């Protein structure tokens, strides 16, 4: 990397960060479509970077002709909507064919500025990593990548009826892992998965746990929360929060609730199973499947569905619940678990992925091996029906959640950006980068070939 006069550029904290989020906008409501924990991650870290004087520009694909080209999400944070393919009707699996169009939009936006406008690129999810790879070599700045989920991991733990991730994604992830200057993981477990399944370089892999908004998600009155949601004050409330799709396994909660009622029919007078979220991903193929399962299990009188909730509304859901269930087949971390615990609500979670980090088993909640409804019924009852244990776990939940914050996550990211930039400056000669504006023919051909392979697979 070099300055405009061709000399080495000194290492320094970034002034401007380019964030790539191809398939989902940070402006979308989590719990809808493809919006989830990754959206929360991008929003929270971008806002905190801006408060530290770092300008952030987030590039995402426009999904409507009515979206403005640029939106100020917060002071110092811009969201740029780029046209790449039809505005509507494209799922994640359709987007590899639009990567060249999206990359072209990113390049045009950067070309309007003076050389060296962005100091760092942070790509989220493999689609963004493909574009980030090209931009890194075009601009002569380091690429930091967060996978959030990994195809090989998901395919090893598929829910019944859930289709495997396509080979195009596996290939794309392999390429991004090989090219990125830093790989950000949420937990040591995810780091091990990258090393074992993708042959990642351990020296370029950094574990930075996500955080929780400790100003918003706080303990509060369960009685007030239940009143606002129209729930009886003495109800036994089991809650699920998130996208409704096989991967997240909300069906496990319903089957466990049915088992609890089989064991104790009198519980029906007090039980409420609260599901907050909307169909997403492969769940869109049968958007009413969960409601139909509830009917088949005889839960219509205890089952209540809420649409995806914004932050303030979500706090009330967490506070109203006796326990929040996170029965996912795979989670790179599990932000819902942290948010619930920050509200003093214990969590019962599957012992998969990053959930053993997000939940302190036996202290802030319980971990369950597998997805057998009887075992889940045991764990849910042990928390929801035992007031003394629930109160003890609630105290542990708050203490555990307080170990995580978005400020800590952001500080670690900025330190990683600076470290990647310093290493990049040493490793890349000015001749190879061409002042950050041109590529040598061999590198350009390699990058274009990579994008083409992904688009054609």
PDB file of C-alpha atoms in Angstrom, residues 36-38 146-151 153-154 184-194 207-211 247-248 326-338 350-359:
ATOM      1  CA  UNK A  36     -31.152 -11.414  11.456  1.00  0.00           C
ATOM      2  CA  UNK A  37     -28.168 -11.294  13.761  1.00  0.00           C
ATOM      3  CA  UNK A  38     -25.817 -10.180  10.990  1.00  0.00           C
ATOM      4  CA  UNK A 146     -16.882 -12.171   8.645  1.00  0.00           C
ATOM      5  CA  UNK A 147     -18.587 -15.347   7.431  1.00  0.00           C
ATOM      6  CA  UNK A 148     -21.397 -15.360  10.044  1.00  0.00           C
ATOM      7  CA  UNK A 149     -22.401 -18.852   8.885  1.00  0.00           C
ATOM      8  CA  UNK A 150     -20.474 -21.521   6.995  1.00  0.00           C
ATOM      9  CA  UNK A 151     -21.895 -23.827   4.341  1.00  0.00           C
ATOM     10  CA  UNK A 153     -21.018 -26.490   8.972  1.00  0.00           C
ATOM     11  CA  UNK A 154     -24.663 -25.982   8.031  1.00  0.00           C
ATOM     12  CA  UNK A 184     -13.244 -12.552  11.989  1.00  0.00           C
ATOM     13  CA  UNK A 185     -14.924 -15.350  13.939  1.00  0.00           C
ATOM     14  CA  UNK A 186     -17.432 -15.118  16.772  1.00  0.00           C
ATOM     15  CA  UNK A 187     -16.023 -17.925  18.918  1.00  0.00           C
ATOM     16  CA  UNK A 188     -13.073 -20.263  19.208  1.00  0.00           C
ATOM     17  CA  UNK A 189     -15.409 -22.994  17.936  1.00  0.00           C
ATOM     18  CA  UNK A 190     -15.948 -21.110  14.681  1.00  0.00           C
ATOM     19  CA  UNK A 191     -12.208 -20.513  14.409  1.00  0.00           C
ATOM     20  CA  UNK A 192     -11.614 -24.257  14.675  1.00  0.00           C
ATOM     21  CA  UNK A 193     -14.225 -24.879  11.988  1.00  0.00           C
ATOM     22  CA  UNK A 194     -12.470 -22.474   9.630  1.00  0.00           C
ATOM     23  CA  UNK A 207     -11.892 -14.330  17.369  1.00  0.00           C
ATOM     24  CA  UNK A 208     -14.049 -11.338  18.348  1.00  0.00           C
ATOM     25  CA  UNK A 209     -17.298 -12.159  20.173  1.00  0.00           C
ATOM     26  CA  UNK A 210     -20.373 -10.135  19.220  1.00  0.00           C
ATOM     27  CA  UNK A 211     -22.045  -7.966  21.816  1.00  0.00           C
ATOM     28  CA  UNK A 247     -32.496 -24.063  10.671  1.00  0.00           C
ATOM     29  CA  UNK A 248     -33.802 -22.152  13.700  1.00  0.00           C
ATOM     30  CA  UNK A 326     -33.025 -21.180  21.113  1.00  0.00           C
ATOM     31  CA  UNK A 327     -33.261 -24.672  19.584  1.00  0.00           C
ATOM     32  CA  UNK A 328     -31.293 -23.964  16.381  1.00  0.00           C
ATOM     33  CA  UNK A 329     -29.545 -26.739  14.470  1.00  0.00           C
ATOM     34  CA  UNK A 330     -26.627 -24.347  13.944  1.00  0.00           C
ATOM     35  CA  UNK A 331     -25.701 -20.895  15.264  1.00  0.00           C
ATOM     36  CA  UNK A 332     -22.409 -19.109  14.794  1.00  0.00           C
ATOM     37  CA  UNK A 333     -23.205 -17.302  18.033  1.00  0.00           C
ATOM     38  CA  UNK A 334     -26.846 -16.598  18.952  1.00  0.00           C
ATOM     39  CA  UNK A 335     -27.555 -12.925  19.644  1.00  0.00           C
ATOM     40  CA  UNK A 336     -31.107 -13.718  20.752  1.00  0.00           C
ATOM     41  CA  UNK A 337     -29.688 -15.684  23.665  1.00  0.00           C
ATOM     42  CA  UNK A 338     -27.579 -12.735  24.802  1.00  0.00           C
ATOM     43  CA  UNK A 350     -29.199 -26.216  21.769  1.00  0.00           C
ATOM     44  CA  UNK A 351     -25.583 -27.132  22.503  1.00  0.00           C
ATOM     45  CA  UNK A 352     -24.432 -26.247  18.978  1.00  0.00           C
ATOM     46  CA  UNK A 353     -22.087 -23.728  17.363  1.00  0.00           C
ATOM     47  CA  UNK A 354     -21.491 -20.639  19.462  1.00  0.00           C
ATOM     48  CA  UNK A 355     -24.424 -21.148  21.825  1.00  0.00           C
ATOM     49  CA  UNK A 356     -22.235 -22.770  24.512  1.00  0.00           C
ATOM     50  CA  UNK A 357     -20.426 -19.404  24.611  1.00  0.00           C
ATOM     51  CA  UNK A 358     -23.563 -17.281  24.498  1.00  0.00           C
ATOM     52  CA  UNK A 359     -25.160 -19.330  27.312  1.00  0.00           C
TER      53      UNK A 359
END
